[in-house]
């Protein structure tokens, strides 16, 4: 990746964060796109983002692949793993060769099974409080450079500002409602992905791509489109037809 391309990608990531500062935005879609771009910038293959809800429990907000989602969900269920460690300490966690790591053996074994051999977990903080982590996975066993780690942290810092936004910093309830709405949206999206995947014999990843394209083409939020799919207000055939026209 040359310097010009990298700078353009970083700029695009900041633009994505800026979208959270608008009056209306689809937080789950913004976060998904943001994690995708961060992973690409620092040469990682997949990623996920977890954040605390209004009960201070960590919840998965988005993941760029089913493999990443499985690993994130496993850590949340077990309350153990690099993302949990990152959240508890507020410090980045890097594993350069998962296959030889002695920490979190069950997680590491599953990560290798999913095709990942190195990772980086980055804390997301607001006013010194850790509200989540961004977790990036790579197929190759190699160290994340200090420059890439710094870029990932800077992007996560800006994303945290965008998510909480100054208009909500003095209103804790608004922040909690934002995060809860994002969680509810993710649940609706997962349900719709299942409907599309089953109806079209697709992978969950491909189902999400189709769902996101449909929502954007029709100027709908991901949550609105997902709820329409789950309520059978639109059929999977309709989504395919719309995608073909696009």
PDB file of C-alpha atoms in Angstrom, residues 11-174:
ATOM      1  CA  UNK A  11      -9.293  10.193   5.367  1.00  0.00           C
ATOM      2  CA  UNK A  12     -12.197   7.950   4.348  1.00  0.00           C
ATOM      3  CA  UNK A  13     -12.235   6.420   7.823  1.00  0.00           C
ATOM      4  CA  UNK A  14     -12.447   9.869   9.395  1.00  0.00           C
ATOM      5  CA  UNK A  15     -15.307  10.753   7.047  1.00  0.00           C
ATOM      6  CA  UNK A  16     -17.105   7.628   8.233  1.00  0.00           C
ATOM      7  CA  UNK A  17     -16.714   8.761  11.840  1.00  0.00           C
ATOM      8  CA  UNK A  18     -17.987  12.217  10.903  1.00  0.00           C
ATOM      9  CA  UNK A  19     -21.237  10.591   9.812  1.00  0.00           C
ATOM     10  CA  UNK A  20     -21.961   9.780  13.462  1.00  0.00           C
ATOM     11  CA  UNK A  21     -22.023  13.503  14.182  1.00  0.00           C
ATOM     12  CA  UNK A  22     -25.034  14.086  11.951  1.00  0.00           C
ATOM     13  CA  UNK A  23     -28.499  14.365  13.417  1.00  0.00           C
ATOM     14  CA  UNK A  24     -29.522  10.994  12.017  1.00  0.00           C
ATOM     15  CA  UNK A  25     -27.253   8.081  11.269  1.00  0.00           C
ATOM     16  CA  UNK A  26     -27.357   4.316  11.223  1.00  0.00           C
ATOM     17  CA  UNK A  27     -24.800   3.616  13.938  1.00  0.00           C
ATOM     18  CA  UNK A  28     -24.417  -0.095  13.200  1.00  0.00           C
ATOM     19  CA  UNK A  29     -23.776   0.560   9.508  1.00  0.00           C
ATOM     20  CA  UNK A  30     -21.320   3.350  10.328  1.00  0.00           C
ATOM     21  CA  UNK A  31     -19.466   1.187  12.846  1.00  0.00           C
ATOM     22  CA  UNK A  32     -19.329  -1.756  10.443  1.00  0.00           C
ATOM     23  CA  UNK A  33     -17.889   0.399   7.666  1.00  0.00           C
ATOM     24  CA  UNK A  34     -15.469   1.996  10.107  1.00  0.00           C
ATOM     25  CA  UNK A  35     -14.096  -1.335  11.350  1.00  0.00           C
ATOM     26  CA  UNK A  36     -13.780  -2.564   7.761  1.00  0.00           C
ATOM     27  CA  UNK A  37     -11.726   0.495   6.854  1.00  0.00           C
ATOM     28  CA  UNK A  38      -9.564   0.307   9.965  1.00  0.00           C
ATOM     29  CA  UNK A  39      -8.770  -3.335   9.249  1.00  0.00           C
ATOM     30  CA  UNK A  40      -7.802  -2.488   5.688  1.00  0.00           C
ATOM     31  CA  UNK A  41      -5.620   0.458   6.717  1.00  0.00           C
ATOM     32  CA  UNK A  42      -3.550  -1.581   9.183  1.00  0.00           C
ATOM     33  CA  UNK A  43      -3.507  -4.657   6.932  1.00  0.00           C
ATOM     34  CA  UNK A  44      -5.726  -6.876   9.060  1.00  0.00           C
ATOM     35  CA  UNK A  45      -8.236  -9.334   7.622  1.00  0.00           C
ATOM     36  CA  UNK A  46     -11.257  -8.974   9.894  1.00  0.00           C
ATOM     37  CA  UNK A  47     -12.462  -7.066  12.897  1.00  0.00           C
ATOM     38  CA  UNK A  48     -15.136  -6.485  15.465  1.00  0.00           C
ATOM     39  CA  UNK A  49     -16.214  -3.874  17.948  1.00  0.00           C
ATOM     40  CA  UNK A  50     -17.672  -4.394  21.421  1.00  0.00           C
ATOM     41  CA  UNK A  51     -19.121  -1.715  23.683  1.00  0.00           C
ATOM     42  CA  UNK A  52     -20.799  -1.476  27.070  1.00  0.00           C
ATOM     43  CA  UNK A  53     -24.570  -1.199  27.233  1.00  0.00           C
ATOM     44  CA  UNK A  54     -26.654   0.707  29.774  1.00  0.00           C
ATOM     45  CA  UNK A  55     -26.021  -2.048  32.336  1.00  0.00           C
ATOM     46  CA  UNK A  56     -22.235  -1.786  31.812  1.00  0.00           C
ATOM     47  CA  UNK A  57     -22.161  -5.198  30.148  1.00  0.00           C
ATOM     48  CA  UNK A  58     -20.057  -5.645  27.027  1.00  0.00           C
ATOM     49  CA  UNK A  59     -22.051  -6.299  23.876  1.00  0.00           C
ATOM     50  CA  UNK A  60     -20.979  -7.034  20.319  1.00  0.00           C
ATOM     51  CA  UNK A  61     -21.864  -4.043  18.137  1.00  0.00           C
ATOM     52  CA  UNK A  62     -20.517  -5.219  14.809  1.00  0.00           C
ATOM     53  CA  UNK A  63     -18.119  -7.648  13.143  1.00  0.00           C
ATOM     54  CA  UNK A  64     -16.842  -7.835   9.594  1.00  0.00           C
ATOM     55  CA  UNK A  65     -17.155 -11.611   9.262  1.00  0.00           C
ATOM     56  CA  UNK A  66     -18.847 -14.589  10.850  1.00  0.00           C
ATOM     57  CA  UNK A  67     -15.439 -15.844  12.028  1.00  0.00           C
ATOM     58  CA  UNK A  68     -14.749 -12.574  13.831  1.00  0.00           C
ATOM     59  CA  UNK A  69     -18.256 -12.582  15.310  1.00  0.00           C
ATOM     60  CA  UNK A  70     -17.756 -16.096  16.674  1.00  0.00           C
ATOM     61  CA  UNK A  71     -14.487 -15.128  18.368  1.00  0.00           C
ATOM     62  CA  UNK A  72     -15.933 -11.933  19.824  1.00  0.00           C
ATOM     63  CA  UNK A  73     -19.024 -13.756  21.092  1.00  0.00           C
ATOM     64  CA  UNK A  74     -16.865 -16.466  22.658  1.00  0.00           C
ATOM     65  CA  UNK A  75     -14.855 -13.900  24.606  1.00  0.00           C
ATOM     66  CA  UNK A  76     -17.988 -12.167  25.837  1.00  0.00           C
ATOM     67  CA  UNK A  77     -19.551 -15.465  26.918  1.00  0.00           C
ATOM     68  CA  UNK A  78     -16.392 -16.615  28.721  1.00  0.00           C
ATOM     69  CA  UNK A  79     -15.495 -13.152  30.057  1.00  0.00           C
ATOM     70  CA  UNK A  80     -11.943 -13.925  28.966  1.00  0.00           C
ATOM     71  CA  UNK A  81      -9.702 -13.177  26.027  1.00  0.00           C
ATOM     72  CA  UNK A  82      -7.661 -10.327  24.576  1.00  0.00           C
ATOM     73  CA  UNK A  83     -10.644  -8.031  24.050  1.00  0.00           C
ATOM     74  CA  UNK A  84     -11.732  -8.534  27.676  1.00  0.00           C
ATOM     75  CA  UNK A  85      -8.184  -7.905  28.888  1.00  0.00           C
ATOM     76  CA  UNK A  86      -8.014  -4.752  26.776  1.00  0.00           C
ATOM     77  CA  UNK A  87     -11.327  -3.550  28.199  1.00  0.00           C
ATOM     78  CA  UNK A  88     -10.343  -4.238  31.809  1.00  0.00           C
ATOM     79  CA  UNK A  89      -6.894  -2.654  31.633  1.00  0.00           C
ATOM     80  CA  UNK A  90      -7.525   0.103  29.111  1.00  0.00           C
ATOM     81  CA  UNK A  91      -4.341  -0.970  27.321  1.00  0.00           C
ATOM     82  CA  UNK A  92      -3.888  -2.379  23.827  1.00  0.00           C
ATOM     83  CA  UNK A  93      -3.326  -6.131  23.564  1.00  0.00           C
ATOM     84  CA  UNK A  94      -1.347  -7.630  20.685  1.00  0.00           C
ATOM     85  CA  UNK A  95      -0.637 -11.280  19.914  1.00  0.00           C
ATOM     86  CA  UNK A  96       1.858 -11.753  17.105  1.00  0.00           C
ATOM     87  CA  UNK A  97       1.555 -15.540  16.843  1.00  0.00           C
ATOM     88  CA  UNK A  98      -1.670 -16.912  18.271  1.00  0.00           C
ATOM     89  CA  UNK A  99      -0.595 -20.516  17.718  1.00  0.00           C
ATOM     90  CA  UNK A 100       2.256 -20.165  20.225  1.00  0.00           C
ATOM     91  CA  UNK A 101       0.496 -17.932  22.751  1.00  0.00           C
ATOM     92  CA  UNK A 102       0.049 -19.383  26.233  1.00  0.00           C
ATOM     93  CA  UNK A 103      -2.667 -16.910  27.169  1.00  0.00           C
ATOM     94  CA  UNK A 104      -6.333 -17.868  26.730  1.00  0.00           C
ATOM     95  CA  UNK A 105      -5.673 -21.335  25.229  1.00  0.00           C
ATOM     96  CA  UNK A 106      -9.299 -22.061  24.309  1.00  0.00           C
ATOM     97  CA  UNK A 107      -9.726 -18.720  22.568  1.00  0.00           C
ATOM     98  CA  UNK A 108      -6.400 -19.068  20.759  1.00  0.00           C
ATOM     99  CA  UNK A 109      -7.256 -22.569  19.547  1.00  0.00           C
ATOM    100  CA  UNK A 110     -10.545 -21.312  18.152  1.00  0.00           C
ATOM    101  CA  UNK A 111      -8.874 -18.304  16.549  1.00  0.00           C
ATOM    102  CA  UNK A 112      -6.421 -20.553  14.722  1.00  0.00           C
ATOM    103  CA  UNK A 113      -9.299 -22.804  13.653  1.00  0.00           C
ATOM    104  CA  UNK A 114     -10.979 -19.732  12.168  1.00  0.00           C
ATOM    105  CA  UNK A 115      -7.833 -18.922  10.194  1.00  0.00           C
ATOM    106  CA  UNK A 116      -6.407 -16.122  12.337  1.00  0.00           C
ATOM    107  CA  UNK A 117      -2.838 -16.112  13.628  1.00  0.00           C
ATOM    108  CA  UNK A 118      -2.332 -12.598  15.011  1.00  0.00           C
ATOM    109  CA  UNK A 119      -4.520  -9.901  16.516  1.00  0.00           C
ATOM    110  CA  UNK A 120      -4.695  -6.431  17.983  1.00  0.00           C
ATOM    111  CA  UNK A 121      -7.243  -5.174  20.533  1.00  0.00           C
ATOM    112  CA  UNK A 122      -7.538  -1.405  20.946  1.00  0.00           C
ATOM    113  CA  UNK A 123      -9.339   0.333  23.854  1.00  0.00           C
ATOM    114  CA  UNK A 124     -12.025   2.941  23.206  1.00  0.00           C
ATOM    115  CA  UNK A 125     -12.106   5.555  25.955  1.00  0.00           C
ATOM    116  CA  UNK A 126     -14.122   8.647  26.786  1.00  0.00           C
ATOM    117  CA  UNK A 127     -13.054  10.868  29.680  1.00  0.00           C
ATOM    118  CA  UNK A 128     -10.772   8.074  30.908  1.00  0.00           C
ATOM    119  CA  UNK A 129     -13.559   5.493  30.946  1.00  0.00           C
ATOM    120  CA  UNK A 130     -13.206   2.462  28.685  1.00  0.00           C
ATOM    121  CA  UNK A 131     -16.504   2.029  26.837  1.00  0.00           C
ATOM    122  CA  UNK A 132     -15.423  -0.672  24.406  1.00  0.00           C
ATOM    123  CA  UNK A 133     -12.703  -2.199  22.280  1.00  0.00           C
ATOM    124  CA  UNK A 134     -11.956  -2.546  18.595  1.00  0.00           C
ATOM    125  CA  UNK A 135     -10.485  -5.950  17.796  1.00  0.00           C
ATOM    126  CA  UNK A 136      -8.617  -6.703  14.587  1.00  0.00           C
ATOM    127  CA  UNK A 137      -7.558 -10.130  13.311  1.00  0.00           C
ATOM    128  CA  UNK A 138      -4.958 -11.181  10.729  1.00  0.00           C
ATOM    129  CA  UNK A 139      -4.395 -14.499   8.976  1.00  0.00           C
ATOM    130  CA  UNK A 140      -0.613 -14.152   8.970  1.00  0.00           C
ATOM    131  CA  UNK A 141       1.556 -14.597  12.051  1.00  0.00           C
ATOM    132  CA  UNK A 142       3.312 -11.262  12.246  1.00  0.00           C
ATOM    133  CA  UNK A 143       3.698  -8.337  14.583  1.00  0.00           C
ATOM    134  CA  UNK A 144       1.590  -5.238  14.140  1.00  0.00           C
ATOM    135  CA  UNK A 145       4.006  -2.374  13.555  1.00  0.00           C
ATOM    136  CA  UNK A 146       4.117   0.427  16.101  1.00  0.00           C
ATOM    137  CA  UNK A 147       2.955   2.795  13.372  1.00  0.00           C
ATOM    138  CA  UNK A 148      -0.073   0.654  12.517  1.00  0.00           C
ATOM    139  CA  UNK A 149      -0.930   0.268  16.201  1.00  0.00           C
ATOM    140  CA  UNK A 150      -0.749   4.041  16.643  1.00  0.00           C
ATOM    141  CA  UNK A 151      -2.967   4.602  13.598  1.00  0.00           C
ATOM    142  CA  UNK A 152      -5.503   2.070  14.883  1.00  0.00           C
ATOM    143  CA  UNK A 153      -5.563   3.751  18.293  1.00  0.00           C
ATOM    144  CA  UNK A 154      -5.989   7.200  16.752  1.00  0.00           C
ATOM    145  CA  UNK A 155      -8.881   5.991  14.632  1.00  0.00           C
ATOM    146  CA  UNK A 156     -10.486   4.299  17.640  1.00  0.00           C
ATOM    147  CA  UNK A 157     -10.109   7.507  19.656  1.00  0.00           C
ATOM    148  CA  UNK A 158     -11.842   9.548  16.981  1.00  0.00           C
ATOM    149  CA  UNK A 159     -14.558   6.923  16.619  1.00  0.00           C
ATOM    150  CA  UNK A 160     -15.194   7.085  20.359  1.00  0.00           C
ATOM    151  CA  UNK A 161     -15.631  10.836  20.140  1.00  0.00           C
ATOM    152  CA  UNK A 162     -18.004  10.397  17.235  1.00  0.00           C
ATOM    153  CA  UNK A 163     -20.059   7.755  19.005  1.00  0.00           C
ATOM    154  CA  UNK A 164     -20.510   9.665  22.230  1.00  0.00           C
ATOM    155  CA  UNK A 165     -20.507  13.134  20.601  1.00  0.00           C
ATOM    156  CA  UNK A 166     -20.383  16.303  22.599  1.00  0.00           C
ATOM    157  CA  UNK A 167     -24.141  16.821  22.437  1.00  0.00           C
ATOM    158  CA  UNK A 168     -24.505  13.639  24.506  1.00  0.00           C
ATOM    159  CA  UNK A 169     -21.494  13.831  26.818  1.00  0.00           C
ATOM    160  CA  UNK A 170     -23.473  15.776  29.415  1.00  0.00           C
ATOM    161  CA  UNK A 171     -26.486  13.510  29.029  1.00  0.00           C
ATOM    162  CA  UNK A 172     -25.545   9.986  30.119  1.00  0.00           C
ATOM    163  CA  UNK A 173     -29.011   8.727  29.282  1.00  0.00           C
ATOM    164  CA  UNK A 174     -28.614   9.794  25.663  1.00  0.00           C
TER     165      UNK A 174
END
